[in-house]
Amino acid sequence: MLWRGSVNRPPTPEAEDGRQDQHLSLQEIINIKLVESGEKERLKELLRERLIECGWRDEMKELCRSFVRKKGKNNVTVEDLINVITPKGRASVPDSVKAELLQHIRSFLGSAAL
């Protein structure tokens, strides 16, 4: 049985013969391990903290406010904001934050039995 869905999905169920599906990608296997261990939530919380500390969150809020002022609050949808802000937000995450998260992921993978 193949069970694909959101990357936030619960652990993949075992197939009827007791084996896990052999068609999962390495990325999917890693994601399942991160979710099962609770590490994914810890990493997300660390990311939130670091983005607030470095002022990234405030920058994104200001970009949203500026966009809404420019377009007029009655002419902006959430989808518009997402489409405009997401690329800018991803591009402006500080390298130090990315490096710290990558180090945590590497440490997790080094200690996890994959």
Tab-separated table of N, CA, C and O in Angstrom:
chain	number	residue	atom	x	y	z
A	1	MET	N	0.847	-1.159	0.000
A	1	MET	CA	0.000	0.000	0.000
A	1	MET	C	0.894	1.223	0.000
A	1	MET	O	1.748	1.365	0.850
A	2	LEU	N	0.716	2.135	-0.926
A	2	LEU	CA	1.503	3.358	-1.028
A	2	LEU	C	0.673	4.502	-0.487
A	2	LEU	O	-0.463	4.695	-0.870
A	3	TRP	N	1.240	5.250	0.436
A	3	TRP	CA	0.511	6.314	1.094
A	3	TRP	C	1.304	7.593	0.976
A	3	TRP	O	2.138	7.905	1.795
A	4	ARG	N	1.069	8.361	-0.072
A	4	ARG	CA	1.777	9.624	-0.266
A	4	ARG	C	0.812	10.764	-0.031
A	4	ARG	O	-0.353	10.686	-0.331
A	5	GLY	N	1.309	11.830	0.511
A	5	GLY	CA	0.478	12.996	0.773
A	5	GLY	C	1.349	14.140	1.180
A	5	GLY	O	2.443	14.320	0.666
A	6	SER	N	0.897	14.866	2.159
A	6	SER	CA	1.639	16.012	2.662
A	6	SER	C	2.963	15.579	3.269
A	6	SER	O	3.078	14.489	3.811
A	7	VAL	N	3.972	16.466	3.194
A	7	VAL	CA	5.247	16.163	3.832
A	7	VAL	C	5.091	16.165	5.344
A	7	VAL	O	5.968	15.712	6.051
A	8	ASN	N	3.969	16.646	5.848
A	8	ASN	CA	3.702	16.643	7.277
A	8	ASN	C	2.855	15.452	7.686
A	8	ASN	O	2.339	15.415	8.787
A	9	ARG	N	2.739	14.510	6.796
A	9	ARG	CA	1.884	13.356	7.064
A	9	ARG	C	2.461	12.501	8.182
A	9	ARG	O	3.646	12.564	8.479
A	10	PRO	N	1.606	11.661	8.777
A	10	PRO	CA	2.096	10.752	9.808
A	10	PRO	C	2.970	9.678	9.178
A	10	PRO	O	3.037	9.562	7.953
A	11	PRO	N	3.639	8.890	9.992
A	11	PRO	CA	4.505	7.842	9.450
A	11	PRO	C	3.777	6.950	8.452
A	11	PRO	O	2.584	6.692	8.575
A	12	THR	N	4.510	6.503	7.458
A	12	THR	CA	3.945	5.662	6.411
A	12	THR	C	3.589	4.301	6.978
A	12	THR	O	4.400	3.663	7.649
A	13	PRO	N	2.371	3.826	6.724
A	13	PRO	CA	1.987	2.506	7.228
A	13	PRO	C	2.753	1.403	6.513
A	13	PRO	O	3.228	1.583	5.399
A	14	GLU	N	2.849	0.267	7.171
A	14	GLU	CA	3.520	-0.866	6.558
A	14	GLU	C	2.601	-1.507	5.537
A	14	GLU	O	1.379	-1.463	5.642
A	15	ALA	N	3.213	-2.134	4.545
A	15	ALA	CA	2.450	-2.851	3.529
A	15	ALA	C	1.839	-4.096	4.165
A	15	ALA	O	2.190	-4.495	5.269
A	16	GLU	N	0.925	-4.733	3.460
A	16	GLU	CA	0.228	-5.899	3.996
A	16	GLU	C	1.178	-7.032	4.353
A	16	GLU	O	0.911	-7.797	5.272
A	17	ASP	N	2.302	-7.155	3.657
A	17	ASP	CA	3.236	-8.238	3.945
A	17	ASP	C	4.241	-7.859	5.037
A	17	ASP	O	5.181	-8.594	5.306
A	18	GLY	N	4.048	-6.696	5.703
A	18	GLY	CA	4.909	-6.311	6.804
A	18	GLY	C	6.088	-5.445	6.406
A	18	GLY	O	6.799	-4.935	7.254
A	19	ARG	N	6.358	-5.283	5.116
A	19	ARG	CA	7.469	-4.446	4.663
A	19	ARG	C	6.953	-3.047	4.377
A	19	ARG	O	5.842	-2.882	3.915
A	20	GLN	N	7.806	-2.065	4.633
A	20	GLN	CA	7.430	-0.715	4.233
A	20	GLN	C	7.609	-0.615	2.732
A	20	GLN	O	8.400	-1.327	2.136
A	21	ASP	N	6.852	0.259	2.111
A	21	ASP	CA	6.916	0.415	0.659
A	21	ASP	C	8.332	0.755	0.220
A	21	ASP	O	8.971	1.630	0.769
A	22	GLN	N	8.831	0.054	-0.768
A	22	GLN	CA	10.205	0.214	-1.241
A	22	GLN	C	10.368	1.407	-2.178
A	22	GLN	O	11.467	1.696	-2.604
A	23	HIS	N	9.292	2.097	-2.496
A	23	HIS	CA	9.346	3.171	-3.482
A	23	HIS	C	9.479	4.554	-2.855
A	23	HIS	O	9.388	5.550	-3.560
A	24	LEU	N	9.706	4.622	-1.559
A	24	LEU	CA	9.873	5.924	-0.924
A	24	LEU	C	11.240	6.499	-1.286
A	24	LEU	O	12.236	5.795	-1.291
A	25	SER	N	11.272	7.790	-1.542
A	25	SER	CA	12.549	8.447	-1.839
A	25	SER	C	13.308	8.673	-0.537
A	25	SER	O	12.742	8.619	0.562
A	26	LEU	N	14.587	8.967	-0.653
A	26	LEU	CA	15.396	9.265	0.520
A	26	LEU	C	14.822	10.464	1.265
A	26	LEU	O	14.758	10.478	2.503
A	27	GLN	N	14.376	11.462	0.532
A	27	GLN	CA	13.786	12.648	1.147
A	27	GLN	C	12.554	12.268	1.960
A	27	GLN	O	12.362	12.758	3.078
A	28	GLU	N	11.712	11.390	1.423
A	28	GLU	CA	10.518	10.958	2.140
A	28	GLU	C	10.882	10.162	3.394
A	28	GLU	O	10.266	10.343	4.448
A	29	ILE	N	11.884	9.307	3.300
A	29	ILE	CA	12.319	8.507	4.449
A	29	ILE	C	12.847	9.427	5.544
A	29	ILE	O	12.510	9.271	6.724
A	30	ILE	N	13.669	10.403	5.164
A	30	ILE	CA	14.210	11.353	6.135
A	30	ILE	C	13.076	12.128	6.788
A	30	ILE	O	13.056	12.313	8.015
A	31	ASN	N	12.116	12.577	5.995
A	31	ASN	CA	10.983	13.325	6.545
A	31	ASN	C	10.207	12.480	7.547
A	31	ASN	O	9.832	12.965	8.616
A	32	ILE	N	9.980	11.226	7.229
A	32	ILE	CA	9.256	10.336	8.141
A	32	ILE	C	10.016	10.202	9.453
A	32	ILE	O	9.433	10.288	10.537
A	33	LYS	N	11.338	10.027	9.376
A	33	LYS	CA	12.162	9.911	10.578
A	33	LYS	C	12.112	11.203	11.399
A	33	LYS	O	12.047	11.163	12.628
A	34	LEU	N	12.164	12.354	10.722
A	34	LEU	CA	12.088	13.633	11.423
A	34	LEU	C	10.751	13.775	12.148
A	34	LEU	O	10.704	14.221	13.303
A	35	VAL	N	9.660	13.388	11.498
A	35	VAL	CA	8.329	13.496	12.099
A	35	VAL	C	8.195	12.517	13.263
A	35	VAL	O	7.761	12.888	14.357
A	36	GLU	N	8.580	11.269	13.037
A	36	GLU	CA	8.442	10.238	14.069
A	36	GLU	C	9.206	10.589	15.344
A	36	GLU	O	8.748	10.319	16.447
A	37	SER	N	10.360	11.189	15.197
A	37	SER	CA	11.215	11.489	16.344
A	37	SER	C	10.828	12.793	17.041
A	37	SER	O	11.307	13.074	18.137
A	38	GLY	N	10.002	13.600	16.386
A	38	GLY	CA	9.671	14.909	16.930
A	38	GLY	C	10.697	15.980	16.568
A	38	GLY	O	10.547	17.143	16.922
A	39	GLU	N	11.747	15.572	15.849
A	39	GLU	CA	12.815	16.513	15.480
A	39	GLU	C	12.308	17.590	14.528
A	39	GLU	O	12.763	18.739	14.588
A	40	LYS	N	11.354	17.256	13.664
A	40	LYS	CA	10.847	18.242	12.708
A	40	LYS	C	10.222	19.426	13.442
A	40	LYS	O	10.470	20.582	13.094
A	41	GLU	N	9.447	19.149	14.478
A	41	GLU	CA	8.835	20.234	15.256
A	41	GLU	C	9.895	21.048	15.985
A	41	GLU	O	9.794	22.271	16.067
A	42	ARG	N	10.911	20.381	16.520
A	42	ARG	CA	11.994	21.108	17.199
A	42	ARG	C	12.735	22.013	16.217
A	42	ARG	O	13.092	23.154	16.544
A	43	LEU	N	12.968	21.527	15.001
A	43	LEU	CA	13.648	22.335	13.984
A	43	LEU	C	12.788	23.529	13.571
A	43	LEU	O	13.304	24.636	13.381
A	44	LYS	N	11.491	23.315	13.441
A	44	LYS	CA	10.596	24.411	13.077
A	44	LYS	C	10.579	25.485	14.159
A	44	LYS	O	10.587	26.683	13.863
A	45	GLU	N	10.596	25.065	15.419
A	45	GLU	CA	10.617	26.023	16.523
A	45	GLU	C	11.939	26.786	16.543
A	45	GLU	O	11.964	28.007	16.743
A	46	LEU	N	13.043	26.094	16.327
A	46	LEU	CA	14.351	26.752	16.252
A	46	LEU	C	14.364	27.785	15.123
A	46	LEU	O	14.841	28.912	15.297
A	47	LEU	N	13.823	27.414	13.961
A	47	LEU	CA	13.755	28.337	12.830
A	47	LEU	C	12.933	29.573	13.189
A	47	LEU	O	13.356	30.709	12.932
A	48	ARG	N	11.758	29.376	13.808
A	48	ARG	CA	10.929	30.514	14.221
A	48	ARG	C	11.721	31.454	15.134
A	48	ARG	O	11.707	32.677	14.946
A	49	GLU	N	12.389	30.877	16.140
A	49	GLU	CA	13.154	31.688	17.088
A	49	GLU	C	14.246	32.487	16.388
A	49	GLU	O	14.408	33.689	16.642
A	50	ARG	N	14.999	31.832	15.512
A	50	ARG	CA	16.113	32.516	14.846
A	50	ARG	C	15.617	33.610	13.905
A	50	ARG	O	16.237	34.673	13.794
A	51	LEU	N	14.509	33.371	13.215
A	51	LEU	CA	13.981	34.380	12.296
A	51	LEU	C	13.457	35.600	13.047
A	51	LEU	O	13.595	36.726	12.579
A	52	ILE	N	12.901	35.379	14.227
A	52	ILE	CA	12.453	36.504	15.046
A	52	ILE	C	13.663	37.268	15.566
A	52	ILE	O	13.717	38.502	15.498
A	53	GLU	N	14.667	36.541	16.072
A	53	GLU	CA	15.873	37.164	16.631
A	53	GLU	C	16.597	38.057	15.624
A	53	GLU	O	17.098	39.125	15.989
A	54	CYS	N	16.660	37.616	14.376
A	54	CYS	CA	17.433	38.376	13.380
A	54	CYS	C	16.610	39.466	12.691
A	54	CYS	O	17.126	40.204	11.861
A	55	GLY	N	15.331	39.582	13.041
A	55	GLY	CA	14.507	40.639	12.466
A	55	GLY	C	13.828	40.273	11.158
A	55	GLY	O	13.115	41.083	10.570
A	56	TRP	N	14.007	39.044	10.702
A	56	TRP	CA	13.417	38.596	9.434
A	56	TRP	C	11.901	38.707	9.478
A	56	TRP	O	11.272	39.173	8.518
A	57	ARG	N	11.317	38.267	10.573
A	57	ARG	CA	9.853	38.283	10.690
A	57	ARG	C	9.310	39.709	10.568
A	57	ARG	O	8.315	39.950	9.873
A	58	ASP	N	9.966	40.643	11.243
A	58	ASP	CA	9.537	42.044	11.157
A	58	ASP	C	9.677	42.587	9.734
A	58	ASP	O	8.824	43.348	9.263
A	59	GLU	N	10.752	42.186	9.041
A	59	GLU	CA	10.931	42.596	7.641
A	59	GLU	C	9.784	42.089	6.770
A	59	GLU	O	9.275	42.818	5.911
A	60	MET	N	9.379	40.843	6.993
A	60	MET	CA	8.294	40.265	6.198
A	60	MET	C	6.970	40.956	6.497
A	60	MET	O	6.178	41.225	5.588
A	61	LYS	N	6.744	41.288	7.766
A	61	LYS	CA	5.530	42.029	8.129
A	61	LYS	C	5.496	43.368	7.413
A	61	LYS	O	4.463	43.777	6.884
A	62	GLU	N	6.638	44.059	7.401
A	62	GLU	CA	6.699	45.366	6.751
A	62	GLU	C	6.492	45.247	5.239
A	62	GLU	O	5.826	46.089	4.632
A	63	LEU	N	7.055	44.199	4.631
A	63	LEU	CA	6.817	43.981	3.199
A	63	LEU	C	5.333	43.767	2.921
A	63	LEU	O	4.796	44.297	1.942
A	64	CYS	N	4.667	43.017	3.779
A	64	CYS	CA	3.225	42.784	3.612
A	64	CYS	C	2.454	44.094	3.748
A	64	CYS	O	1.582	44.401	2.921
A	65	ARG	N	2.779	44.846	4.787
A	65	ARG	CA	2.087	46.123	4.998
A	65	ARG	C	2.294	47.065	3.812
A	65	ARG	O	1.354	47.725	3.361
A	66	SER	N	3.517	47.112	3.339
A	66	SER	CA	3.838	47.991	2.212
A	66	SER	C	3.060	47.581	0.962
A	66	SER	O	2.515	48.428	0.251
A	67	PHE	N	2.997	46.277	0.714
A	67	PHE	CA	2.267	45.763	-0.452
A	67	PHE	C	0.786	46.111	-0.341
A	67	PHE	O	0.163	46.547	-1.321
A	68	VAL	N	0.217	45.947	0.844
A	68	VAL	CA	-1.201	46.242	1.050
A	68	VAL	C	-1.464	47.733	0.885
A	68	VAL	O	-2.450	48.135	0.254
A	69	ARG	N	-0.573	48.573	1.408
A	69	ARG	CA	-0.743	50.025	1.231
A	69	ARG	C	-0.697	50.406	-0.239
A	69	ARG	O	-1.475	51.236	-0.714
A	70	LYS	N	0.222	49.784	-0.975
A	70	LYS	CA	0.399	50.092	-2.397
A	70	LYS	C	-0.827	49.689	-3.212
A	70	LYS	O	-1.301	50.440	-4.068
A	71	LYS	N	-1.340	48.493	-2.950
A	71	LYS	CA	-2.461	47.969	-3.736
A	71	LYS	C	-3.830	48.392	-3.197
A	71	LYS	O	-4.809	48.335	-3.924
A	72	GLY	N	-3.883	48.744	-1.933
A	72	GLY	CA	-5.166	49.048	-1.297
A	72	GLY	C	-5.694	47.797	-0.618
A	72	GLY	O	-5.729	46.729	-1.230
A	73	LYS	N	-6.110	47.930	0.635
A	73	LYS	CA	-6.459	46.732	1.399
A	73	LYS	C	-7.652	45.968	0.828
A	73	LYS	O	-7.789	44.777	1.056
A	74	ASN	N	-8.495	46.623	0.071
A	74	ASN	CA	-9.636	45.921	-0.531
A	74	ASN	C	-9.279	45.229	-1.841
A	74	ASN	O	-10.112	44.535	-2.419
A	75	ASN	N	-8.050	45.451	-2.311
A	75	ASN	CA	-7.622	44.877	-3.591
A	75	ASN	C	-6.561	43.787	-3.431
A	75	ASN	O	-5.936	43.403	-4.409
A	76	VAL	N	-6.347	43.317	-2.215
A	76	VAL	CA	-5.297	42.335	-1.964
A	76	VAL	C	-5.914	41.085	-1.343
A	76	VAL	O	-6.708	41.172	-0.415
A	77	THR	N	-5.510	39.937	-1.873
A	77	THR	CA	-5.937	38.669	-1.291
A	77	THR	C	-4.744	38.035	-0.575
A	77	THR	O	-3.592	38.422	-0.801
A	78	VAL	N	-5.041	37.064	0.260
A	78	VAL	CA	-3.974	36.329	0.934
A	78	VAL	C	-3.080	35.672	-0.114
A	78	VAL	O	-1.852	35.662	0.011
A	79	GLU	N	-3.682	35.162	-1.163
A	79	GLU	CA	-2.906	34.528	-2.244
A	79	GLU	C	-1.943	35.524	-2.884
A	79	GLU	O	-0.795	35.175	-3.184
A	80	ASP	N	-2.392	36.758	-3.081
A	80	ASP	CA	-1.504	37.800	-3.622
A	80	ASP	C	-0.299	37.999	-2.712
A	80	ASP	O	0.845	38.065	-3.184
A	81	LEU	N	-0.564	38.101	-1.419
A	81	LEU	CA	0.533	38.289	-0.459
A	81	LEU	C	1.506	37.118	-0.494
A	81	LEU	O	2.716	37.311	-0.510
A	82	ILE	N	0.961	35.922	-0.515
A	82	ILE	CA	1.817	34.726	-0.547
A	82	ILE	C	2.686	34.725	-1.793
A	82	ILE	O	3.890	34.467	-1.726
A	83	ASN	N	2.090	35.028	-2.935
A	83	ASN	CA	2.835	35.017	-4.195
A	83	ASN	C	3.934	36.069	-4.240
A	83	ASN	O	4.992	35.842	-4.841
A	84	VAL	N	3.713	37.200	-3.610
A	84	VAL	CA	4.704	38.272	-3.625
A	84	VAL	C	5.770	38.071	-2.547
A	84	VAL	O	6.964	38.250	-2.802
A	85	ILE	N	5.347	37.689	-1.363
A	85	ILE	CA	6.253	37.649	-0.211
A	85	ILE	C	7.085	36.369	-0.147
A	85	ILE	O	8.248	36.408	0.261
A	86	THR	N	6.541	35.240	-0.550
A	86	THR	CA	7.254	33.960	-0.408
A	86	THR	C	8.640	33.970	-1.057
A	86	THR	O	9.618	33.615	-0.394
A	87	PRO	N	8.773	34.364	-2.323
A	87	PRO	CA	10.124	34.362	-2.917
A	87	PRO	C	11.081	35.304	-2.186
A	87	PRO	O	12.242	34.964	-1.967
A	88	LYS	N	10.588	36.472	-1.790
A	88	LYS	CA	11.436	37.433	-1.074
A	88	LYS	C	11.818	36.881	0.297
A	88	LYS	O	12.956	37.028	0.736
A	89	GLY	N	10.874	36.249	0.955
A	89	GLY	CA	11.131	35.680	2.272
A	89	GLY	C	12.159	34.577	2.226
A	89	GLY	O	13.090	34.540	3.031
A	90	ARG	N	12.006	33.674	1.288
A	90	ARG	CA	12.961	32.566	1.152
A	90	ARG	C	14.360	33.079	0.827
A	90	ARG	O	15.352	32.576	1.345
A	91	ALA	N	14.423	34.061	-0.040
A	91	ALA	CA	15.721	34.592	-0.460
A	91	ALA	C	16.411	35.386	0.653
A	91	ALA	O	17.630	35.520	0.641
A	92	SER	N	15.643	35.885	1.613
A	92	SER	CA	16.240	36.750	2.633
A	92	SER	C	16.511	36.064	3.970
A	92	SER	O	16.936	36.722	4.919
A	93	VAL	N	16.307	34.745	4.053
A	93	VAL	CA	16.682	34.025	5.273
A	93	VAL	C	18.203	34.101	5.388
A	93	VAL	O	18.918	33.740	4.452
A	94	PRO	N	18.713	34.587	6.522
A	94	PRO	CA	20.162	34.737	6.668
A	94	PRO	C	20.901	33.398	6.522
A	94	PRO	O	20.417	32.357	6.969
A	95	ASP	N	22.072	33.462	5.896
A	95	ASP	CA	22.885	32.257	5.706
A	95	ASP	C	23.230	31.593	7.028
A	95	ASP	O	23.308	30.375	7.120
A	96	SER	N	23.419	32.395	8.073
A	96	SER	CA	23.755	31.818	9.380
A	96	SER	C	22.622	30.947	9.914
A	96	SER	O	22.867	29.906	10.533
A	97	VAL	N	21.389	31.351	9.663
A	97	VAL	CA	20.226	30.563	10.104
A	97	VAL	C	20.151	29.268	9.299
A	97	VAL	O	19.953	28.185	9.860
A	98	LYS	N	20.352	29.372	7.994
A	98	LYS	CA	20.352	28.172	7.145
A	98	LYS	C	21.436	27.197	7.582
A	98	LYS	O	21.204	25.988	7.682
A	99	ALA	N	22.628	27.728	7.862
A	99	ALA	CA	23.759	26.886	8.260
A	99	ALA	C	23.481	26.191	9.586
A	99	ALA	O	23.799	25.003	9.755
A	100	GLU	N	22.890	26.915	10.530
A	100	GLU	CA	22.584	26.313	11.824
A	100	GLU	C	21.568	25.181	11.680
A	100	GLU	O	21.735	24.098	12.259
A	101	LEU	N	20.525	25.405	10.896
A	101	LEU	CA	19.526	24.351	10.676
A	101	LEU	C	20.142	23.151	9.962
A	101	LEU	O	19.865	21.997	10.328
A	102	LEU	N	20.964	23.413	8.976
A	102	LEU	CA	21.619	22.325	8.248
A	102	LEU	C	22.488	21.501	9.194
A	102	LEU	O	22.497	20.264	9.121
A	103	GLN	N	23.193	22.161	10.104
A	103	GLN	CA	24.027	21.442	11.067
A	103	GLN	C	23.174	20.565	11.979
A	103	GLN	O	23.527	19.420	12.262
A	104	HIS	N	22.032	21.085	12.413
A	104	HIS	CA	21.128	20.284	13.252
A	104	HIS	C	20.602	19.068	12.478
A	104	HIS	O	20.514	17.971	13.044
A	105	ILE	N	20.264	19.270	11.212
A	105	ILE	CA	19.767	18.157	10.391
A	105	ILE	C	20.860	17.124	10.190
A	105	ILE	O	20.615	15.913	10.309
A	106	ARG	N	22.069	17.572	9.898
A	106	ARG	CA	23.189	16.633	9.725
A	106	ARG	C	23.447	15.835	10.999
A	106	ARG	O	23.704	14.639	10.948
A	107	SER	N	23.389	16.502	12.134
A	107	SER	CA	23.588	15.811	13.411
A	107	SER	C	22.504	14.761	13.617
A	107	SER	O	22.783	13.639	14.053
A	108	PHE	N	21.265	15.135	13.307
A	108	PHE	CA	20.163	14.187	13.434
A	108	PHE	C	20.377	12.982	12.535
A	108	PHE	O	20.239	11.829	12.973
A	109	LEU	N	20.757	13.220	11.272
A	109	LEU	CA	20.953	12.132	10.336
A	109	LEU	C	22.120	11.248	10.756
A	109	LEU	O	22.093	10.032	10.558
A	110	GLY	N	23.132	11.859	11.362
A	110	GLY	CA	24.280	11.089	11.830
A	110	GLY	C	23.918	10.163	12.977
A	110	GLY	O	24.500	9.092	13.130
A	111	SER	N	22.942	10.566	13.776
A	111	SER	CA	22.555	9.744	14.928
A	111	SER	C	21.368	8.837	14.632
A	111	SER	O	21.126	7.893	15.390
A	112	ALA	N	20.647	9.102	13.554
A	112	ALA	CA	19.474	8.285	13.209
A	112	ALA	C	19.905	7.068	12.390
A	112	ALA	O	20.797	7.141	11.565
A	113	ALA	N	19.225	6.003	12.629
A	113	ALA	CA	19.484	4.781	11.838
A	113	ALA	C	18.569	4.806	10.620
A	113	ALA	O	17.399	4.518	10.721
A	114	LEU	N	19.129	5.189	9.474
A	114	LEU	CA	18.298	5.255	8.258
A	114	LEU	C	18.490	4.020	7.428
A	114	LEU	O	19.446	3.510	7.127
